[in-house]
CSV table of C-alpha atoms and ligand atoms in Angstrom, one decimal:
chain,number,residue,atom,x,y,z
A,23,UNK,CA,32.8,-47.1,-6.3
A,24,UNK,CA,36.1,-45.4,-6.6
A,25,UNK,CA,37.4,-44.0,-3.3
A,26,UNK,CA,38.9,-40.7,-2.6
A,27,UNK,CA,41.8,-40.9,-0.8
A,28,UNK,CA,43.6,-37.9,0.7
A,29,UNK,CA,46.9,-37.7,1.6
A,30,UNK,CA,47.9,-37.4,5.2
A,31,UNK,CA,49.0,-33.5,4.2
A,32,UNK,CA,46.0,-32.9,2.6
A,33,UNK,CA,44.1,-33.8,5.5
A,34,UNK,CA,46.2,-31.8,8.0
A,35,UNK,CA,45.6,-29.0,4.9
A,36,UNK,CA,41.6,-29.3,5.0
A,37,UNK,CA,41.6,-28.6,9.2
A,38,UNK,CA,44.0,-26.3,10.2
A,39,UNK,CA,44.7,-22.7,9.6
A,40,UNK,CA,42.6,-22.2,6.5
A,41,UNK,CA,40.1,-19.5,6.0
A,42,UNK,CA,37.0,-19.5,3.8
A,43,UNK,CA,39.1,-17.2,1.4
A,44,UNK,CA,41.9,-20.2,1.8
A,45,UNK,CA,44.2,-18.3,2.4
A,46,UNK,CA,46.7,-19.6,5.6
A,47,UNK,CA,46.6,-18.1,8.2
A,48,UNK,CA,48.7,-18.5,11.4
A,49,UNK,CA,47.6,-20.8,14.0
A,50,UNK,CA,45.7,-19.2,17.0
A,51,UNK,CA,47.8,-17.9,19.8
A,52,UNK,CA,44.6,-16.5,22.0
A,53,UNK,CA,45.0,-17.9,25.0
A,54,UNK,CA,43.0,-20.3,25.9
A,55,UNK,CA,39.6,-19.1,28.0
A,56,UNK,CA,38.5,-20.5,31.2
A,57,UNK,CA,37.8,-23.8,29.6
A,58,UNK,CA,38.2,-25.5,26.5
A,59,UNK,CA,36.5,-28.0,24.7
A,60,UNK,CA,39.1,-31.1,24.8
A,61,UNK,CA,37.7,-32.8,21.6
A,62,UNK,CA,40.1,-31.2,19.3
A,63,UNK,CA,43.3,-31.7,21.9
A,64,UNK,CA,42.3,-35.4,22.0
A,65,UNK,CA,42.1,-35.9,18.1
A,66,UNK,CA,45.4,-34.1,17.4
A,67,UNK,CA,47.1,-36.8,20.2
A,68,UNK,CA,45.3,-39.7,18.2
A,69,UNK,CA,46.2,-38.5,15.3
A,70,UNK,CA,49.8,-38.3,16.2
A,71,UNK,CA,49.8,-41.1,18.1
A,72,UNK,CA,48.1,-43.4,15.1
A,73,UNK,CA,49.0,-42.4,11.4
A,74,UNK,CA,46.3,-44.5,9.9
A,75,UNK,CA,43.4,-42.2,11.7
A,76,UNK,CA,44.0,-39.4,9.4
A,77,UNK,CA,43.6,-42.2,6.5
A,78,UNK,CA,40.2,-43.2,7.6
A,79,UNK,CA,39.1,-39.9,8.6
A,80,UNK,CA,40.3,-39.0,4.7
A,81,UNK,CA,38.1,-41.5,4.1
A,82,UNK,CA,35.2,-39.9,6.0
A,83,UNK,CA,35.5,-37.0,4.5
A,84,UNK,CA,36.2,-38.0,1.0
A,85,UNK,CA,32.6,-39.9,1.4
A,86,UNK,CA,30.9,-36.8,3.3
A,87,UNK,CA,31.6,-34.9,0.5
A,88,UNK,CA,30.5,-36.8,-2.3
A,89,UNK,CA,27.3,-37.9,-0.9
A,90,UNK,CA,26.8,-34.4,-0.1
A,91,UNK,CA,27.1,-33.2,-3.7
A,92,UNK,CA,24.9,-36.6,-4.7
A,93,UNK,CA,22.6,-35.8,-2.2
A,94,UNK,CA,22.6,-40.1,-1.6
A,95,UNK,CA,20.8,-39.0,1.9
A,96,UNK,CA,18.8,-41.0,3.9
A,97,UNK,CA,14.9,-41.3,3.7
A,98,UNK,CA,14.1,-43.2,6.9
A,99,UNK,CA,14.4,-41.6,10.1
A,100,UNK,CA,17.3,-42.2,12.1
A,101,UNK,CA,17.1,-43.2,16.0
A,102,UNK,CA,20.6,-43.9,17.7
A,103,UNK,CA,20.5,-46.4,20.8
A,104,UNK,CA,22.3,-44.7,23.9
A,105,UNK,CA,24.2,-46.5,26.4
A,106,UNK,CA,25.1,-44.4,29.5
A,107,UNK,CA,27.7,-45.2,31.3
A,108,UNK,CA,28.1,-44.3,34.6
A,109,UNK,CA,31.3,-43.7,36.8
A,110,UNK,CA,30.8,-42.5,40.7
A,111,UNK,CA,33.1,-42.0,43.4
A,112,UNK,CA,29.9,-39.7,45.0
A,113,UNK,CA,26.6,-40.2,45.3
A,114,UNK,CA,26.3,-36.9,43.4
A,115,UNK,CA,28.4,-38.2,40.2
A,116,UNK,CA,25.9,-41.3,40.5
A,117,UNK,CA,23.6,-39.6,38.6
A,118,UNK,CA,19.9,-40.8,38.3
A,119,UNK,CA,18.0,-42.8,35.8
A,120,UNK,CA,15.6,-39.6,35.5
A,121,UNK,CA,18.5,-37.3,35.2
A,122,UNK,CA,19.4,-39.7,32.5
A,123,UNK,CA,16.3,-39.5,30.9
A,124,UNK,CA,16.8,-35.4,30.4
A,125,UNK,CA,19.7,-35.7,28.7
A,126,UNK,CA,17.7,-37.8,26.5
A,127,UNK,CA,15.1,-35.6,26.2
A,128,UNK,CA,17.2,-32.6,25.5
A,129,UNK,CA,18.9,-34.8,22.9
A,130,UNK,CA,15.7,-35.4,21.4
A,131,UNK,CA,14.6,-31.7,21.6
A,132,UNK,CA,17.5,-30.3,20.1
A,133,UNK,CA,18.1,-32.9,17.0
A,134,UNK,CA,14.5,-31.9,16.2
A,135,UNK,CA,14.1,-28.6,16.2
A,136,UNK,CA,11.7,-28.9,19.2
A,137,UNK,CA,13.6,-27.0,21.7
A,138,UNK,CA,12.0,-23.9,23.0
A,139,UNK,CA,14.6,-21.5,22.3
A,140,UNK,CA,14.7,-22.9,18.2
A,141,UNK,CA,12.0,-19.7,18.1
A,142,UNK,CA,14.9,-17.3,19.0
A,143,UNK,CA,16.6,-18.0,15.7
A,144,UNK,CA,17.5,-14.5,14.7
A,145,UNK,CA,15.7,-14.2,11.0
A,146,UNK,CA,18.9,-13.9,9.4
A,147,UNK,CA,20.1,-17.3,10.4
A,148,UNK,CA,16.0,-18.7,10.3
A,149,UNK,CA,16.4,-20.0,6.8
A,150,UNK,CA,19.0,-22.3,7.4
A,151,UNK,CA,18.4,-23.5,10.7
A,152,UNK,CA,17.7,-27.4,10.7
A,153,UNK,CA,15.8,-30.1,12.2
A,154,UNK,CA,18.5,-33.0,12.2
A,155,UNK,CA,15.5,-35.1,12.6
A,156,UNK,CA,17.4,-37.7,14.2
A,157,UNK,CA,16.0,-39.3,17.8
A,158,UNK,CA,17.9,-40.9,20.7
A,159,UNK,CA,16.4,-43.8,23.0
A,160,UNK,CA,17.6,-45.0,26.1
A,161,UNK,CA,19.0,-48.6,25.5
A,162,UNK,CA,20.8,-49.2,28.9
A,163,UNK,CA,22.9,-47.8,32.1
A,164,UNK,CA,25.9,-48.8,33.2
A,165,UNK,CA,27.1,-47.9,36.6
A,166,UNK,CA,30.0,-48.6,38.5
A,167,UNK,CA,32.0,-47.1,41.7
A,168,UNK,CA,35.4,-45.7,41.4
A,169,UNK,CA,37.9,-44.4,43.3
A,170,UNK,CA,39.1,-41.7,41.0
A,171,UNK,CA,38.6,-38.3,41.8
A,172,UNK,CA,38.7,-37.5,37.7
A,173,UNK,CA,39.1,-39.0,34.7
A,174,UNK,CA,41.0,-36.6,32.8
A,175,UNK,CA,40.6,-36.6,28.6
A,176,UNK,CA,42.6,-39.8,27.8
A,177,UNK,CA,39.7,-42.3,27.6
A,178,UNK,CA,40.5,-44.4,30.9
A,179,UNK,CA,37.0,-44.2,31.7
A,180,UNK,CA,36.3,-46.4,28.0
A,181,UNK,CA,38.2,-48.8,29.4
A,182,UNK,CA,38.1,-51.5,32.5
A,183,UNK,CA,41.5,-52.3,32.4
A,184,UNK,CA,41.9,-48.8,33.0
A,185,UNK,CA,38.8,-48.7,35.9
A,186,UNK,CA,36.7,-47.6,33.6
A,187,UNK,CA,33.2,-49.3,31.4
A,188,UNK,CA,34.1,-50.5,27.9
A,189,UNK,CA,31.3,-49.4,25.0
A,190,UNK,CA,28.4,-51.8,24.5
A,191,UNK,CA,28.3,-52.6,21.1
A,192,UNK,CA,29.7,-49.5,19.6
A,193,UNK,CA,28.8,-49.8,16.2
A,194,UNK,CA,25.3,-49.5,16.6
A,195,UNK,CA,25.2,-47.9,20.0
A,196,UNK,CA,26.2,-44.5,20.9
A,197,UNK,CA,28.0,-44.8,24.4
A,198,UNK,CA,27.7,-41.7,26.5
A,199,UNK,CA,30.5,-42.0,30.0
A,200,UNK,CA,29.2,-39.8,32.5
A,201,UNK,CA,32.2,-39.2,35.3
A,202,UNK,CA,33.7,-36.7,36.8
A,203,UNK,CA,36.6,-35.4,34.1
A,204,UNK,CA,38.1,-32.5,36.4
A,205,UNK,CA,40.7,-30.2,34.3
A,206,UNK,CA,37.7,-27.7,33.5
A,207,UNK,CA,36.3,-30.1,31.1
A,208,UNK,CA,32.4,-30.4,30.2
A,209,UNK,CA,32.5,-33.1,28.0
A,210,UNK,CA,34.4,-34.4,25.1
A,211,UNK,CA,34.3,-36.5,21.8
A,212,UNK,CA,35.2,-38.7,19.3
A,213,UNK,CA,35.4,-38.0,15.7
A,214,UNK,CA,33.9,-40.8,13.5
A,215,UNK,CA,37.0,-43.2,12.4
A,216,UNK,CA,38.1,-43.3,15.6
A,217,UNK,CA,38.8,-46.5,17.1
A,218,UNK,CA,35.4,-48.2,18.4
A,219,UNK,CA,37.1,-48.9,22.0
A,220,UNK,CA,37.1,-45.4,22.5
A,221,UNK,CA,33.9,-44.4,20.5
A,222,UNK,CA,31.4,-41.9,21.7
A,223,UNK,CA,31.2,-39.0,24.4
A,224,UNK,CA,31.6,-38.3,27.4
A,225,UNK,CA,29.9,-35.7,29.7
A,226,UNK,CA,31.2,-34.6,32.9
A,227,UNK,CA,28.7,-35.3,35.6
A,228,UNK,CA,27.8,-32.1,36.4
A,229,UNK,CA,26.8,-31.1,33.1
A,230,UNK,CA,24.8,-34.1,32.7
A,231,UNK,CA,21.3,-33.7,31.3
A,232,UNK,CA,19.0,-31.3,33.9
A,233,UNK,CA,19.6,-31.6,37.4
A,234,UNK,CA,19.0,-28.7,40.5
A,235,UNK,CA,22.6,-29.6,41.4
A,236,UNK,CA,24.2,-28.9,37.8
A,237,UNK,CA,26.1,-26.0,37.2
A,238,UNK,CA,25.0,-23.0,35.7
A,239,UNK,CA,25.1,-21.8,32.7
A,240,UNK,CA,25.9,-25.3,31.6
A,241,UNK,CA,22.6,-26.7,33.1
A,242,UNK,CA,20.3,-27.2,29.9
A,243,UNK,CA,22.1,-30.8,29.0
A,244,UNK,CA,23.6,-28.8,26.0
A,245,UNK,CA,27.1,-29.7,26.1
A,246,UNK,CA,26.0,-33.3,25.2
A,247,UNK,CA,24.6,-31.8,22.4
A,248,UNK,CA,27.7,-30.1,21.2
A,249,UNK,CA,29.6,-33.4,22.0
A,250,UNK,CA,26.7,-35.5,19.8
A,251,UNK,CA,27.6,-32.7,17.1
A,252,UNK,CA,31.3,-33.6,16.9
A,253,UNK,CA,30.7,-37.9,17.4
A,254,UNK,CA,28.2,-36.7,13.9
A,255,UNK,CA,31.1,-35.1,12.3
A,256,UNK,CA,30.6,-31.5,13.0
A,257,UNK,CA,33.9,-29.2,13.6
A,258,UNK,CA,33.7,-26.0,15.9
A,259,UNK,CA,32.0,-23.4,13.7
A,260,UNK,CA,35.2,-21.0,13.9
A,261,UNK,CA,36.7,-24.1,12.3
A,262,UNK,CA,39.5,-24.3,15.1
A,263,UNK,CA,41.6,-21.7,13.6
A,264,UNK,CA,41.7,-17.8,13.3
A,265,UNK,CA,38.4,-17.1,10.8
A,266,UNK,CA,38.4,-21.0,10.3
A,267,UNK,CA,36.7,-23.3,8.0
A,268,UNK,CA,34.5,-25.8,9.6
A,269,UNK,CA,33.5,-27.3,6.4
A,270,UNK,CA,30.2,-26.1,6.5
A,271,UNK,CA,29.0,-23.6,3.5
A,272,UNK,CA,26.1,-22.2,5.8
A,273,UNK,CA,27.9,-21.2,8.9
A,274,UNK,CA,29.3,-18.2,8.7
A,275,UNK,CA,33.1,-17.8,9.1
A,276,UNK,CA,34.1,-17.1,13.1
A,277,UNK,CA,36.9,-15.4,14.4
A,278,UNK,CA,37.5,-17.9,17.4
A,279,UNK,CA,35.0,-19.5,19.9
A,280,UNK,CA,32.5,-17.3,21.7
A,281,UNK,CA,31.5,-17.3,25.4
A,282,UNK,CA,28.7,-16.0,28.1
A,283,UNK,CA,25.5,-15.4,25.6
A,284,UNK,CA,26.6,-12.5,23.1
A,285,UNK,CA,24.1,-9.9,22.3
A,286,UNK,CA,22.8,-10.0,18.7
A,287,UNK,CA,24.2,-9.0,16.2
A,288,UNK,CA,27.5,-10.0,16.5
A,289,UNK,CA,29.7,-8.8,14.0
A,290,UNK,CA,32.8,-10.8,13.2
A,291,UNK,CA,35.9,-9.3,13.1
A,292,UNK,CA,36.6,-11.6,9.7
A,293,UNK,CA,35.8,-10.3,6.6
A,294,UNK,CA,33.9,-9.3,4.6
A,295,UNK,CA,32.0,-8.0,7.6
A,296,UNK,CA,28.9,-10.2,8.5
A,297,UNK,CA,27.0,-11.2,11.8
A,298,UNK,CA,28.8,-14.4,13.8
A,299,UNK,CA,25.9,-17.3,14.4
A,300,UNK,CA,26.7,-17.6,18.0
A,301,UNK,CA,24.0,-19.2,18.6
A,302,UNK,CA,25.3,-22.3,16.8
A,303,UNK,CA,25.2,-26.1,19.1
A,304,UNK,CA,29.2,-26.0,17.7
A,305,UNK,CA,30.0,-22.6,18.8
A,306,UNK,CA,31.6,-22.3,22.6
A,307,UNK,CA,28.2,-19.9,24.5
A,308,UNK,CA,26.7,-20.5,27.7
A,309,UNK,CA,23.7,-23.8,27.4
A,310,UNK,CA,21.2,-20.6,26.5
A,311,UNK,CA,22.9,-19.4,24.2
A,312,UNK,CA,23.1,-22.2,21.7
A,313,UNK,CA,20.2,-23.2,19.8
A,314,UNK,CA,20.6,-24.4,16.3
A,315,UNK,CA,22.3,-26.2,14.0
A,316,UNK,CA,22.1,-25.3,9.9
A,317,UNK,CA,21.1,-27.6,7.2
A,318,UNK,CA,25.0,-28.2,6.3
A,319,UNK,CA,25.5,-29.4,9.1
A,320,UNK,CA,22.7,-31.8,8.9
A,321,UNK,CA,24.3,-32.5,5.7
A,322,UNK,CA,27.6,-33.7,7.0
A,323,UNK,CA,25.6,-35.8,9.6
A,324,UNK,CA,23.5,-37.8,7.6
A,325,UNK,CA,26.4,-38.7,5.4
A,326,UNK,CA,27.4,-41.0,8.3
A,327,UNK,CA,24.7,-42.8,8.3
A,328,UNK,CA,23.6,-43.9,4.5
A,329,UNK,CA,25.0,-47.1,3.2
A,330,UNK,CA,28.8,-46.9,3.2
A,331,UNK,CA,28.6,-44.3,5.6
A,332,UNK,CA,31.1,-43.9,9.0
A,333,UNK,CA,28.0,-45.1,11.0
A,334,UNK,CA,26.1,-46.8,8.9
A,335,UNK,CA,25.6,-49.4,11.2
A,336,UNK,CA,23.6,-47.6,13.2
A,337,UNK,CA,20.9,-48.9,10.5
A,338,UNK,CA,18.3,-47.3,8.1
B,3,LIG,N1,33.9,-29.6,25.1
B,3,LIG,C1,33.4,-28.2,25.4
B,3,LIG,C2,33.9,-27.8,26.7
B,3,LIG,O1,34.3,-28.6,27.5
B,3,LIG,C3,31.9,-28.3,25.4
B,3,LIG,C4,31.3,-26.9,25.4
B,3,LIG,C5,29.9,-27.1,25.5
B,3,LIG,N2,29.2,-25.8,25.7
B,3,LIG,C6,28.2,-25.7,26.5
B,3,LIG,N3,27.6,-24.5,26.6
B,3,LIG,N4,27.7,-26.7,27.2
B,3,LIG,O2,34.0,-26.6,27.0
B,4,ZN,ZN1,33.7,-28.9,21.0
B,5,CA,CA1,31.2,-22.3,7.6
């Protein structure tokens, strides 16, 4: 098979500043709300800090797109093995096996369309709504006392040299970290192509799975899900830039990230005018106010995973 190989520019081209239209735009000055979702922040510093990252992820992307538009998707069903690893200076951030579970279960909910809220689809957005029909089963906790008060976003806690729990078996295993990360910060991710040491997600504590003591209104386990959504490949749905692209045909082009749960319809500011699908896993809305994922994103994700895929290890 003949391989597509971007250049580095081309790359940088494909995510940043480009609108559906394509035409550039400048990058976004907003200032930054509240929190922020450090997954982007941590690719740009790997990506800076490692020039042949932007070559594999090329590569990534090259292959989404052709088995995309050869539709070489997979026929089995897909179930990813989950390591969680856990990290506690408190007998709070030791989270429980049965907290654990929830996160699982929520996984597993919202992968397959079996979440409660799925029904609030607005009919608009109800004929592209997907069930990823993938499945996560608990395959093993880690846990181990620390005395860090955070973590941070640099990947210490993927690391013990650094204090932290290295990945089990990371190319057939997705490794969830649950610490405390401080800074703001509900969870983060890695791309596929990253490097394996630092391969999968990481959730702070208190936004792990379902717990009376997590905090509201990021208590449904649903930034996992978001984080899942980027370690499968999917961008932020405003595509990380003014009316970005987030390489996804069936999301609708977003001004920036939305927060709190916004009333529907939401009209975007982007034209032409048309209703923002806040209710997106990949947009930035309280846990409630997320609830689907399309069937081009499921399309990027289960590129990963057929033969020759970024994660093809993780078996079909
Ligand atoms: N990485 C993003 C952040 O830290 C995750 C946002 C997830 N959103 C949510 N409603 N749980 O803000
Ligand atoms: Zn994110
Ligand atoms: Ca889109």
């Amino acid at each position: 098979m003949r391989k597509i190989i971007l250049s580095a520019a081309a790359f940088t081209m494909l995510f940043s500043c480009q609108n559906d239209e394509n035409t550039p735009v400048a990058p976004s000055t907003e200032a930054i709300a509240l929190r922020n979702c450090a997954t982007q922040e941590v690719l740009e510093a790997q990506l800076k800090a490692d020039p042949t990252l932007a070559l594999r992820m090329n590569q990534i992307e090259a292959f989404t797109q052709k088995a995309m538009l050869t539709k070489r998707l997979v026929n089995g069903k897909i179930v990813i093995p989950v390591v969680v690893n856990v990290l506690y200076r408190t007998a709070e951030e030791n989270i429980s096996a049965t907290q654990i579970q929830s996160q699982i279960d929520v996984l597993n909910k919202d992968f397959t369309a079996k979440n409660s809220d799925f029904s609030s689809i607005p009919a608009e957005f109800a004929g592209v709504a997907a069930n990823i029909d993938i499945t996560f089963e608990l395959a093993g906790i880690v846990r181990k006392s620390t005395t860090k008060t955070s973590w941070g976003t640099r990947d210490a806690m993927k690391s013990s040299k650094k204090g932290g729990i290295d990945p089990t078996t990371p190319t057939k295993t997705l490794n969830i970290w649950a610490c405390k990360i401080g800074g703001g910060i509900l969870g983060y991710a890695q791309f596929p192509g990253g490097s394996l040491a630092t391969d999968g997600v990481v959730i702070d504590s208190k936004y792990f799975g379902l717990s009376a003591s997590n905090s509201y209104p990021y208590n449904l386990g649903r930034t996992a899900t978001h984080e899942v959504g980027h370690w499968m490949n999917l961008r932020h749905i405003w595509g990380d830039s003014s009316c970005g692209n987030d390489l996804v045909s069936d999301t609708p082009v977003a001004k920036t990230a939305n927060y709190g749960v916004p009333a529907y319809p939401y009209v975007s500011t982007c034209l032409p005018t048309h209703n923002e699908m806040t209710m997106n896993y990949m947009d930035y809305t309280d846990d409630r106010g997320m609830y689907m994922f399309t069937n081009g994103q499921k399309s990027r994700i289960t590129a990963l995973f057929v033969s020759g895929g970024a994660r093809s290890g993780f078996g079909i």
